[in-house]
Amino acid sequence: MANDPLPDDPPELLPARMLNEFAYCPRLFYLEWVQGDFRDNADTVDGRRVHRRVDREGGDVPAPSEAPFEKLHARSVSLSAPVVGLVARIDLLESDGDQVVPVDYKRGRAPDLPEGAWEPERVQVCAQALVLEENGYRCVEAVIYFAESRRRVTIPIDEPLRVRTLELLSQARATAGCGVMPPPLVDSPKCPRCSMVGICLPDEINHLALGEGAEPRVRGLVPARDDALPVYVKEAGAHVGKQGEVLVIRTRDGEVSEARMNEISQLSVMGSPQVSTQAVQALCGRGIPIAWFSHGGFFYGLTQGIGHKNVELRMRQYRAAFDERASLALARRFVNVKLRNCRTMLRRNLRDLPDGLLGDLKRAAESSLEAPNAQTLLGVEGNGGRLYFGNFAGMLSEKAAQLGFDFTSRNRRPPRDPVNALLSFGYALLTKDWTVTLAAVGFDPYLGFYHRPRYGRPALALDLMEEFRPLIVDSIVIEMINTGMVAPDDFVTRAGACALAPAARRRFLETYERRMDELVTHPVFGYRISYRRVLEVQARLLGRFLAGEIPEYPAFATR
């Protein structure tokens, strides 16, 4: 995709902390300040702990005209400097005669450097000094307090540091306004400990930019699994409320369960449970989506907060979606890898492999890459789907067939037999997870490249889930039937529609979530991460492709 700059005025006032980020890594600055991305890790959480005391406002700040100051000890002082173009929140402001001294708290140890601190830290306190000077205060030095070593390091605000700070400020403004993300660092020791490494994907981007045949030099993502997990509420008449930082779920029978909000990735409500206004507001405020399903498992949609600020990504998405050539190129990729993964499923699981079946599917996958238009591609996918589902029953055990798990073809809306009921429910869950992931990354889940827009349909989620249908959902269905985790009496049939009974639905959800937490080897990068993290990595790689950082979208094709 073309990497077109997006003309836009940069923010008028740049926070001093963002200048620190720019000096440390321009790409990190762009992700946080321009695109509004942020993610915690142990270091950032510990950093907030160190700042707890100085984050509480306290103490009086006298006017500059009152110098010399007898005693000044003010916490969390916010000031702006419109002329220089900076804004700063100073952790602690002290005085030394007629001058003020900003004190900045850092969580780590003081480095053994002649300058006393790394450049990004010195630039940040210099920016604070510039803000103080524009407000009329005299400031010739600053202090950085390193909490781990309990040491105060004095930083002179000399001319070379002032020049460097203003130079970086000008560069940061230009970077923020150009609409092009700076390239990732190459094999940098800064990256593994960065909280944003899973968003930035520096090793992955550099590896893909080298093209085919490049040796993998991709460090594993840590953690491999997400700490926060979905919460499902299924019981009719259940009520979800909020007490402090905890969701409290009460059933009609009086059972009570709790879930801490910092351990929740999403709340999924199936059927008619009620969610209080307080709970909805708290979840929206924390960026935790609420997914709504029907009793039968149909995915209705999401309730979420204001959403991601990354308008650049959505603009590129819209541009590509309305470009027939760009959309077709992505659609070919989605269908190709879906058919390849279907072929792998048959090769692994089919009891009696018909002659020529794998060759036919291989040719279908190859022809998808040559489809001249979307209509032809739909036909190729349909033919491949008929080959796959026409042999799906052969992946079920003979005992399952004897129990009544017959499968002849795919049917839906509503599904009319137990196997199709399981497939439909699994696809609804996967659609939900892709919709949540895409919204969290900054995409519009409702505008796709292959599935065309339709009211209420998350077309982009359906696009990206194509290659994962057989790997996640179909494999779960086969496992549950073949191992006896579901039986024919676990289904309810009414007016020709078949659905899972509540107890079986609970078992399916548990199996699905275990699969999403299962570690798999990424076929491109070679590291092991959970399927849940794979979804996020793939979504972010699609964004990097649309931004022109990598030559093509690296689809997830297992072997």
Coordinates of C-alpha atoms in Angstrom, one line a residue:
M1 CA 0.0 0.0 0.0
A2 CA 1.2 3.5 -0.6
N3 CA 2.5 5.3 2.5
D4 CA 0.8 8.6 2.0
P5 CA 1.4 11.3 4.5
L6 CA -1.7 12.5 6.3
P7 CA -1.7 16.3 6.5
D8 CA -2.7 17.3 9.9
D9 CA -1.7 20.0 12.4
P10 CA 0.4 18.6 15.2
P11 CA -0.8 19.2 18.8
E12 CA 0.0 22.7 20.0
L13 CA 1.5 21.7 23.3
L14 CA 3.7 18.7 23.7
P15 CA 3.9 17.1 27.1
A16 CA 7.5 17.0 28.5
R17 CA 7.0 13.3 29.1
M18 CA 6.4 12.8 25.4
L19 CA 9.7 14.5 24.6
N20 CA 11.3 11.9 26.8
E21 CA 9.6 9.2 24.8
F22 CA 10.7 10.8 21.5
A23 CA 14.4 11.0 22.6
Y24 CA 14.2 7.3 23.7
C25 CA 12.4 6.0 20.6
P26 CA 10.6 8.1 17.9
R27 CA 8.4 5.2 17.0
L28 CA 7.3 4.8 20.7
F29 CA 6.5 8.5 20.8
Y30 CA 4.4 8.2 17.6
L31 CA 2.4 5.2 18.9
E32 CA 1.6 6.9 22.2
W33 CA 1.1 10.5 21.3
V34 CA -0.1 10.5 17.7
Q35 CA -2.0 7.1 17.6
G36 CA -3.1 7.0 21.2
D37 CA -1.8 3.5 21.9
F38 CA -0.6 2.4 25.3
R39 CA -0.1 -0.8 27.2
D40 CA 1.1 -1.6 30.7
N41 CA 3.8 -4.0 31.7
A42 CA 5.4 -4.7 35.1
D43 CA 7.7 -1.7 34.7
T44 CA 5.0 0.9 33.9
V45 CA 2.8 -0.5 36.8
D46 CA 5.8 -0.2 39.2
G47 CA 6.5 3.3 37.8
R48 CA 2.9 4.4 38.8
R49 CA 3.6 2.9 42.3
V50 CA 6.7 5.1 42.6
H51 CA 4.7 8.2 41.6
R52 CA 1.7 7.6 43.9
R53 CA 2.8 10.2 46.4
V54 CA 3.9 12.9 44.0
D55 CA 0.8 12.4 41.8
R56 CA -1.3 13.8 44.6
E57 CA -1.5 17.6 44.3
G58 CA -0.2 19.4 47.4
G59 CA 1.6 22.5 48.5
D60 CA 1.3 26.1 47.4
V61 CA 3.2 27.5 44.5
P62 CA 4.1 31.2 45.0
A63 CA 4.2 33.7 42.1
P64 CA 7.6 34.4 40.5
S65 CA 7.5 37.9 42.0
E66 CA 7.6 36.5 45.5
A67 CA 11.2 35.3 45.0
P68 CA 13.4 34.6 47.0
F69 CA 11.3 31.7 48.2
E70 CA 11.6 30.7 51.9
K71 CA 10.4 27.2 51.4
L72 CA 8.8 25.6 48.4
H73 CA 7.6 21.9 48.3
A74 CA 4.7 21.5 45.9
R75 CA 3.6 18.2 44.4
S76 CA 2.1 17.5 41.0
V77 CA 2.4 21.0 39.5
S78 CA 0.9 21.5 36.0
L79 CA 2.1 24.4 33.9
S80 CA 2.0 25.2 30.2
A81 CA 4.3 27.2 28.0
P82 CA 2.4 28.2 24.8
V83 CA 5.4 30.1 23.3
V84 CA 7.9 27.2 23.4
G85 CA 5.0 24.7 22.8
L86 CA 5.3 22.6 25.9
V87 CA 3.1 21.5 28.8
A88 CA 4.5 19.7 31.9
R89 CA 3.3 18.1 35.1
I90 CA 6.2 18.4 37.5
D91 CA 6.3 15.7 40.2
L92 CA 7.8 17.9 42.8
L93 CA 8.8 21.6 42.8
E94 CA 11.4 22.8 45.3
S95 CA 13.2 26.1 45.8
D96 CA 16.8 27.2 46.2
G97 CA 16.8 30.9 47.0
D98 CA 15.4 32.8 44.1
Q99 CA 15.3 29.8 41.8
V100 CA 12.9 26.8 41.5
V101 CA 14.1 23.2 41.1
P102 CA 11.9 20.6 39.4
V103 CA 12.3 17.1 40.7
D104 CA 11.3 14.2 38.5
Y105 CA 10.8 10.7 40.0
K106 CA 12.1 7.6 38.1
R107 CA 11.5 4.0 39.2
G108 CA 15.0 2.6 38.4
R109 CA 18.6 2.9 39.5
A110 CA 20.8 5.9 38.8
P111 CA 23.0 5.0 35.8
D112 CA 26.8 5.3 36.1
L113 CA 27.2 8.1 33.6
P114 CA 29.2 11.3 33.6
E115 CA 26.0 13.2 32.8
G116 CA 24.2 11.6 35.8
A117 CA 21.2 10.3 33.7
W118 CA 20.3 9.2 30.2
E119 CA 19.5 11.8 27.5
P120 CA 15.7 11.2 27.5
E121 CA 15.6 11.8 31.2
R122 CA 17.7 15.0 31.0
V123 CA 15.7 16.3 28.1
Q124 CA 12.5 15.8 30.1
V125 CA 13.7 17.8 33.1
C126 CA 15.1 20.5 30.7
A127 CA 11.7 20.7 29.1
Q128 CA 10.2 21.3 32.6
A129 CA 12.7 24.0 33.2
L130 CA 11.8 25.7 29.9
V131 CA 8.1 25.7 31.0
L132 CA 9.0 27.2 34.4
E133 CA 11.0 29.9 32.8
E134 CA 8.3 30.9 30.4
N135 CA 6.0 31.3 33.4
G136 CA 8.5 33.7 35.0
Y137 CA 10.5 31.4 37.3
R138 CA 14.3 31.2 37.3
C139 CA 15.6 27.6 36.8
V140 CA 19.2 26.7 36.4
E141 CA 19.2 23.1 37.5
A142 CA 16.8 20.1 38.0
V143 CA 16.9 16.9 40.0
I144 CA 16.1 13.4 39.0
Y145 CA 15.2 11.1 41.9
F146 CA 15.9 7.4 41.2
A147 CA 13.7 5.4 43.5
E148 CA 15.5 2.1 43.4
S149 CA 18.8 3.5 44.4
R150 CA 17.2 6.3 46.5
R151 CA 19.5 8.8 44.9
R152 CA 19.0 12.4 43.8
V153 CA 21.0 13.4 40.7
T154 CA 21.4 17.1 39.9
I155 CA 21.1 18.0 36.2
P156 CA 22.5 21.4 35.2
I157 CA 20.2 23.2 32.7
D158 CA 23.1 24.4 30.6
E159 CA 23.1 25.7 27.0
P160 CA 24.0 22.4 25.2
L161 CA 21.1 20.7 27.0
R162 CA 18.7 23.5 26.1
V163 CA 19.7 23.4 22.4
R164 CA 19.3 19.6 22.3
T165 CA 15.9 19.8 24.0
L166 CA 14.6 22.4 21.5
E167 CA 16.1 20.4 18.6
L168 CA 14.2 17.3 19.7
L169 CA 11.1 19.3 20.3
S170 CA 11.2 20.5 16.7
Q171 CA 11.8 17.0 15.4
A172 CA 8.9 15.6 17.5
R173 CA 6.5 18.2 16.1
A174 CA 7.6 17.4 12.6
T175 CA 7.2 13.6 13.2
A176 CA 3.7 14.1 14.8
G177 CA 2.5 16.2 11.9
C178 CA 3.8 14.2 8.9
G179 CA 1.4 11.2 9.4
V180 CA 4.2 8.6 8.8
M181 CA 5.3 6.4 11.7
P182 CA 9.0 6.3 12.2
P183 CA 10.6 2.9 11.4
P184 CA 11.2 0.4 14.3
L185 CA 14.6 0.1 16.0
V186 CA 16.7 -2.7 14.6
D187 CA 17.7 -5.5 17.1
S188 CA 17.7 -2.9 19.9
P189 CA 18.1 -4.0 23.5
K190 CA 15.4 -1.4 24.3
C191 CA 12.6 -3.4 22.7
P192 CA 12.1 -6.5 24.8
R193 CA 11.5 -4.5 28.0
C194 CA 9.3 -1.9 26.3
S195 CA 5.6 -2.2 27.3
M196 CA 4.7 -1.3 23.7
V197 CA 6.6 -4.1 22.0
G198 CA 3.5 -6.1 21.3
I199 CA 2.0 -3.1 19.5
C200 CA 5.1 -1.8 17.8
L201 CA 6.3 -5.3 16.6
P202 CA 9.8 -4.1 15.8
D203 CA 11.4 -7.5 15.1
E204 CA 8.4 -8.7 13.1
I205 CA 8.2 -5.6 10.9
N206 CA 12.0 -5.7 10.3
H207 CA 11.8 -9.4 9.4
L208 CA 8.9 -9.0 7.0
A209 CA 10.4 -5.9 5.4
L210 CA 13.4 -8.0 4.3
G211 CA 11.1 -10.3 2.3
E212 CA 11.1 -14.0 1.7
G213 CA 14.2 -16.0 2.6
A214 CA 15.2 -13.7 5.4
E215 CA 16.6 -15.5 8.4
P216 CA 14.3 -15.2 11.4
R217 CA 15.7 -12.8 14.1
V218 CA 12.5 -12.4 16.0
R219 CA 12.5 -12.3 19.7
G220 CA 9.5 -13.9 21.4
L221 CA 6.6 -11.8 22.7
V222 CA 6.3 -11.6 26.5
P223 CA 3.9 -12.6 27.9
A224 CA 2.9 -15.3 25.5
R225 CA -0.6 -15.2 26.9
D226 CA -2.8 -12.4 27.9
D227 CA -3.4 -11.9 31.6
A228 CA -7.0 -10.6 31.2
L229 CA -9.6 -13.1 30.1
P230 CA -13.3 -12.9 29.0
V231 CA -16.2 -13.3 31.4
Y232 CA -19.3 -15.0 30.2
V233 CA -22.8 -14.5 31.8
K234 CA -25.3 -17.1 30.5
E235 CA -27.9 -17.7 33.2
A236 CA -31.4 -16.3 32.5
G237 CA -32.3 -13.7 35.1
A238 CA -28.6 -13.1 36.2
H239 CA -27.6 -9.6 37.2
V240 CA -24.2 -8.0 36.7
G241 CA -23.4 -5.2 39.1
K242 CA -20.4 -3.3 40.3
Q243 CA -18.8 -2.9 43.8
G244 CA -15.6 -0.9 43.8
E245 CA -13.2 -2.5 41.2
V246 CA -15.1 -5.7 41.1
L247 CA -18.0 -7.0 38.9
V248 CA -20.5 -8.9 41.0
I249 CA -22.6 -11.5 39.2
R250 CA -25.8 -12.7 40.9
T251 CA -27.9 -15.5 39.5
R252 CA -31.7 -15.9 40.1
D253 CA -30.9 -18.8 42.5
G254 CA -28.8 -16.5 44.7
E255 CA -25.4 -17.7 43.6
V256 CA -22.8 -14.9 43.7
S257 CA -19.5 -14.7 41.7
E258 CA -17.0 -11.9 41.3
A259 CA -14.4 -10.8 38.7
R260 CA -11.8 -8.1 39.2
M261 CA -12.0 -5.5 36.4
N262 CA -8.2 -5.5 35.9
E263 CA -8.5 -9.2 35.1
I264 CA -11.3 -8.9 32.5
S265 CA -10.7 -8.5 28.8
Q266 CA -14.4 -8.4 27.8
L267 CA -17.8 -9.2 29.2
S268 CA -20.0 -11.5 27.1
V269 CA -23.7 -11.6 27.9
M270 CA -25.8 -14.4 26.4
G271 CA -29.5 -14.1 26.4
S272 CA -31.4 -12.0 29.0
P273 CA -29.0 -11.3 31.9
Q274 CA -29.1 -7.7 33.1
V275 CA -26.1 -5.4 33.4
S276 CA -26.3 -2.3 35.6
T277 CA -25.7 1.2 34.4
Q278 CA -22.8 1.5 36.9
A279 CA -21.2 -1.7 35.5
V280 CA -21.6 -0.5 31.9
Q281 CA -20.1 2.9 32.7
A282 CA -17.1 1.3 34.6
L283 CA -16.4 -1.1 31.8
C284 CA -16.6 1.6 29.1
G285 CA -14.3 3.8 31.1
R286 CA -11.7 1.1 31.3
G287 CA -12.0 0.2 27.6
I288 CA -13.5 -3.2 28.3
P289 CA -16.1 -4.1 25.7
I290 CA -19.5 -5.8 26.4
A291 CA -20.4 -8.4 23.8
W292 CA -24.1 -9.3 23.4
F293 CA -25.4 -12.6 22.2
S294 CA -28.8 -14.1 21.7
H295 CA -29.9 -17.2 23.7
G296 CA -28.9 -19.3 20.7
G297 CA -25.5 -17.8 20.5
F298 CA -26.0 -15.3 17.6
F299 CA -23.6 -12.4 18.0
Y300 CA -25.5 -9.1 18.1
G301 CA -22.7 -6.5 18.7
L302 CA -20.7 -4.6 21.2
T303 CA -21.0 -1.9 23.8
Q304 CA -17.8 -0.1 24.3
G305 CA -16.3 3.3 25.3
I306 CA -15.3 6.1 23.0
G307 CA -13.0 3.8 21.1
H308 CA -9.5 4.0 19.7
K309 CA -8.0 7.4 18.7
N310 CA -6.0 6.0 15.8
V311 CA -7.9 7.8 13.0
E312 CA -4.9 7.4 10.6
L313 CA -5.4 3.6 10.6
R314 CA -9.1 3.9 9.8
M315 CA -8.4 6.4 7.0
R316 CA -6.1 3.9 5.4
Q317 CA -8.6 1.2 5.9
Y318 CA -11.3 3.2 4.2
R319 CA -9.0 4.1 1.4
A320 CA -8.1 0.5 0.7
A321 CA -11.7 -0.8 1.2
F322 CA -12.9 1.5 -1.6
D323 CA -10.0 0.6 -3.9
E324 CA -11.1 -2.5 -5.8
R325 CA -7.5 -3.6 -6.6
A326 CA -6.3 -3.3 -3.0
S327 CA -9.4 -5.0 -1.6
L328 CA -9.1 -7.9 -4.1
A329 CA -5.4 -8.4 -3.2
L330 CA -6.3 -8.8 0.5
A331 CA -9.4 -10.9 -0.2
R332 CA -7.3 -13.3 -2.3
R333 CA -4.9 -13.7 0.6
F334 CA -7.7 -14.4 3.1
V335 CA -9.3 -17.1 0.9
N336 CA -6.0 -18.7 -0.1
V337 CA -4.9 -19.2 3.5
K338 CA -8.3 -20.4 4.6
L339 CA -8.3 -23.1 1.9
R340 CA -4.8 -24.1 2.8
N341 CA -5.7 -24.5 6.4
C342 CA -8.8 -26.5 5.5
R343 CA -6.6 -28.8 3.5
T344 CA -4.3 -29.2 6.5
M345 CA -7.3 -30.1 8.7
L346 CA -8.4 -32.8 6.3
R347 CA -4.8 -34.1 5.9
R348 CA -4.5 -34.4 9.7
N349 CA -7.9 -35.7 10.6
L350 CA -9.7 -37.5 7.7
R351 CA -10.1 -41.2 8.3
D352 CA -10.2 -42.3 4.7
L353 CA -8.6 -39.7 2.4
P354 CA -10.2 -39.8 -1.1
D355 CA -7.8 -39.8 -4.0
G356 CA -7.2 -36.4 -5.4
L357 CA -9.0 -34.4 -2.6
L358 CA -5.8 -32.7 -1.3
G359 CA -4.7 -31.9 -4.8
D360 CA -8.1 -30.4 -5.6
L361 CA -8.0 -28.2 -2.5
K362 CA -4.4 -27.2 -3.3
R363 CA -5.4 -26.1 -6.8
A364 CA -8.4 -24.2 -5.4
A365 CA -6.1 -22.4 -3.0
E366 CA -3.7 -21.5 -5.8
S367 CA -6.4 -20.4 -8.2
S368 CA -7.7 -18.0 -5.5
L369 CA -4.6 -16.0 -5.9
E370 CA -5.4 -15.5 -9.6
A371 CA -9.1 -14.6 -9.3
P372 CA -9.6 -11.6 -11.5
N373 CA -12.5 -10.2 -9.4
A374 CA -14.4 -10.7 -6.2
Q375 CA -17.2 -12.6 -7.9
T376 CA -14.8 -15.2 -9.2
L377 CA -13.1 -15.4 -5.9
L378 CA -16.4 -16.1 -4.2
G379 CA -16.9 -19.0 -6.6
V380 CA -13.4 -20.4 -5.9
E381 CA -14.1 -20.2 -2.1
G382 CA -17.5 -21.9 -2.6
N383 CA -16.0 -24.8 -4.5
G384 CA -13.2 -25.2 -1.9
G385 CA -15.8 -25.0 0.9
R386 CA -17.9 -27.8 -0.8
L387 CA -14.8 -30.0 -1.0
Y388 CA -14.0 -29.3 2.6
F389 CA -17.4 -29.7 4.2
G390 CA -18.3 -32.5 1.8
N391 CA -15.6 -34.5 3.7
F392 CA -16.1 -33.0 7.1
A393 CA -18.0 -36.1 8.4
G394 CA -14.9 -38.2 7.7
M395 CA -13.1 -36.3 10.4
L396 CA -15.7 -37.5 13.0
S397 CA -15.2 -40.8 14.6
E398 CA -17.2 -43.9 13.6
K399 CA -18.7 -43.9 17.1
A400 CA -19.9 -40.3 16.7
A401 CA -21.7 -41.2 13.5
Q402 CA -23.4 -44.1 15.3
L403 CA -24.6 -41.7 18.0
G404 CA -26.3 -39.6 15.4
F405 CA -23.8 -36.8 14.6
D406 CA -24.6 -36.9 10.9
F407 CA -23.2 -34.1 8.7
T408 CA -23.9 -33.8 5.0
S409 CA -23.5 -30.0 4.4
R410 CA -23.1 -26.7 6.1
N411 CA -26.3 -25.0 7.0
R412 CA -27.1 -22.0 9.2
R413 CA -29.5 -19.3 10.2
P414 CA -30.6 -21.3 11.9
P415 CA -28.4 -24.5 12.1
R416 CA -30.5 -27.6 11.6
D417 CA -28.4 -30.3 13.2
P418 CA -26.0 -30.7 16.1
V419 CA -22.7 -30.4 14.1
N420 CA -23.9 -27.2 12.4
A421 CA -25.1 -25.9 15.8
L422 CA -21.6 -26.3 17.2
L423 CA -20.0 -24.7 14.2
S424 CA -22.3 -21.7 14.2
F425 CA -21.8 -21.1 17.9
G426 CA -18.0 -21.4 17.5
Y427 CA -18.0 -19.0 14.6
A428 CA -20.1 -16.5 16.5
L429 CA -17.6 -16.6 19.4
L430 CA -14.7 -16.1 17.0
T431 CA -16.5 -13.3 15.2
K432 CA -16.9 -11.6 18.6
D433 CA -13.2 -12.0 19.5
W434 CA -12.1 -10.6 16.1
T435 CA -14.5 -7.7 16.5
V436 CA -13.1 -6.9 19.9
T437 CA -9.5 -7.2 18.7
L438 CA -10.0 -5.0 15.7
A439 CA -11.7 -2.3 17.6
A440 CA -9.0 -2.4 20.3
V441 CA -6.3 -2.0 17.6
G442 CA -8.1 0.9 15.9
F443 CA -9.8 -0.6 12.9
D444 CA -13.5 -0.2 12.0
P445 CA -14.7 -3.8 12.3
Y446 CA -17.7 -3.2 10.1
L447 CA -15.8 -2.3 6.9
G448 CA -14.1 -5.2 5.2
F449 CA -12.1 -6.0 2.1
Y450 CA -13.7 -9.3 1.1
H451 CA -17.1 -9.4 3.0
R452 CA -19.0 -6.4 1.7
P453 CA -20.6 -3.9 4.1
R454 CA -24.0 -4.7 5.4
Y455 CA -25.8 -3.1 8.3
G456 CA -24.7 -4.7 11.6
R457 CA -22.3 -7.1 10.1
P458 CA -18.6 -6.9 11.3
A459 CA -17.2 -7.5 7.8
L460 CA -13.6 -7.0 8.6
A461 CA -13.9 -9.4 11.5
L462 CA -15.3 -12.0 9.1
D463 CA -12.4 -11.3 6.7
L464 CA -9.7 -11.9 9.2
M465 CA -11.4 -14.9 10.8
E466 CA -11.5 -16.9 7.6
E467 CA -8.1 -18.4 8.0
F468 CA -8.8 -19.3 11.7
R469 CA -12.2 -21.0 11.2
P470 CA -10.7 -24.5 10.6
L471 CA -7.8 -24.0 13.1
I472 CA -9.8 -22.9 16.0
V473 CA -13.5 -23.6 15.7
D474 CA -13.6 -26.7 13.4
S475 CA -10.9 -28.4 15.5
I476 CA -12.9 -27.7 18.7
V477 CA -16.0 -29.2 17.2
I478 CA -14.2 -32.3 16.0
E479 CA -12.5 -32.7 19.4
M480 CA -15.7 -32.3 21.4
I481 CA -17.7 -34.8 19.3
N482 CA -14.9 -37.4 19.0
T483 CA -14.0 -37.4 22.7
G484 CA -17.7 -37.5 23.9
M485 CA -17.7 -34.1 25.4
V486 CA -21.1 -33.6 23.7
A487 CA -23.8 -36.1 23.1
P488 CA -27.0 -35.9 21.0
D489 CA -29.1 -35.2 24.1
D490 CA -27.0 -32.0 24.7
F491 CA -29.0 -30.3 21.9
V492 CA -32.5 -28.8 21.7
T493 CA -34.4 -28.8 18.4
R494 CA -37.4 -26.7 17.9
A495 CA -39.2 -25.8 14.7
G496 CA -36.2 -27.2 12.7
A497 CA -33.6 -25.1 14.6
C498 CA -30.9 -26.9 16.6
A499 CA -29.1 -25.2 19.5
L500 CA -26.9 -26.3 22.4
A501 CA -28.5 -26.9 25.8
P502 CA -27.1 -24.7 28.6
A503 CA -24.8 -27.3 30.2
A504 CA -23.3 -28.2 26.8
R505 CA -22.9 -24.5 25.9
R506 CA -20.9 -24.0 29.1
R507 CA -18.6 -26.9 28.2
F508 CA -18.2 -25.5 24.7
L509 CA -17.2 -22.1 26.1
E510 CA -14.7 -23.7 28.4
T511 CA -13.2 -25.6 25.5
Y512 CA -13.1 -22.6 23.3
E513 CA -11.4 -20.4 25.9
R514 CA -8.8 -23.2 26.5
R515 CA -8.1 -23.2 22.8
M516 CA -7.7 -19.5 22.7
D517 CA -5.1 -19.7 25.5
E518 CA -3.3 -22.6 23.9
L519 CA 0.3 -21.8 22.8
V520 CA 1.0 -22.2 19.1
T521 CA 4.1 -21.6 17.0
H522 CA 3.6 -18.6 14.7
P523 CA 4.4 -20.0 11.2
V524 CA 6.2 -16.8 10.2
F525 CA 8.1 -15.7 13.3
G526 CA 8.7 -19.0 15.0
Y527 CA 7.8 -18.0 18.5
R528 CA 5.1 -19.5 20.6
I529 CA 2.1 -17.4 21.7
S530 CA -1.5 -18.0 22.5
Y531 CA -4.2 -17.9 19.8
R532 CA -5.6 -14.9 21.6
R533 CA -2.4 -13.0 21.0
V534 CA -2.1 -14.3 17.5
L535 CA -5.3 -12.5 16.7
E536 CA -3.9 -9.2 17.9
V537 CA -0.5 -9.7 16.1
Q538 CA -2.4 -10.4 12.8
A539 CA -4.6 -7.3 13.2
R540 CA -1.6 -5.1 13.9
L541 CA 0.3 -6.6 10.9
L542 CA -2.6 -5.8 8.7
G543 CA -2.4 -2.2 9.9
R544 CA 1.4 -2.1 9.2
F545 CA 0.7 -3.4 5.7
L546 CA -1.9 -0.7 5.1
A547 CA 0.7 1.9 6.3
G548 CA 3.2 0.6 3.8
E549 CA 5.7 -0.8 6.4
I550 CA 5.6 -4.4 5.1
P551 CA 5.1 -5.6 1.5
E552 CA 2.2 -7.9 2.1
Y553 CA -0.1 -9.1 4.9
P554 CA 1.5 -12.3 6.4
A555 CA -1.4 -14.7 6.7
F556 CA -1.4 -17.4 9.4
A557 CA -1.0 -20.7 7.5
T558 CA -0.3 -23.8 9.6
R559 CA 1.5 -26.8 8.3

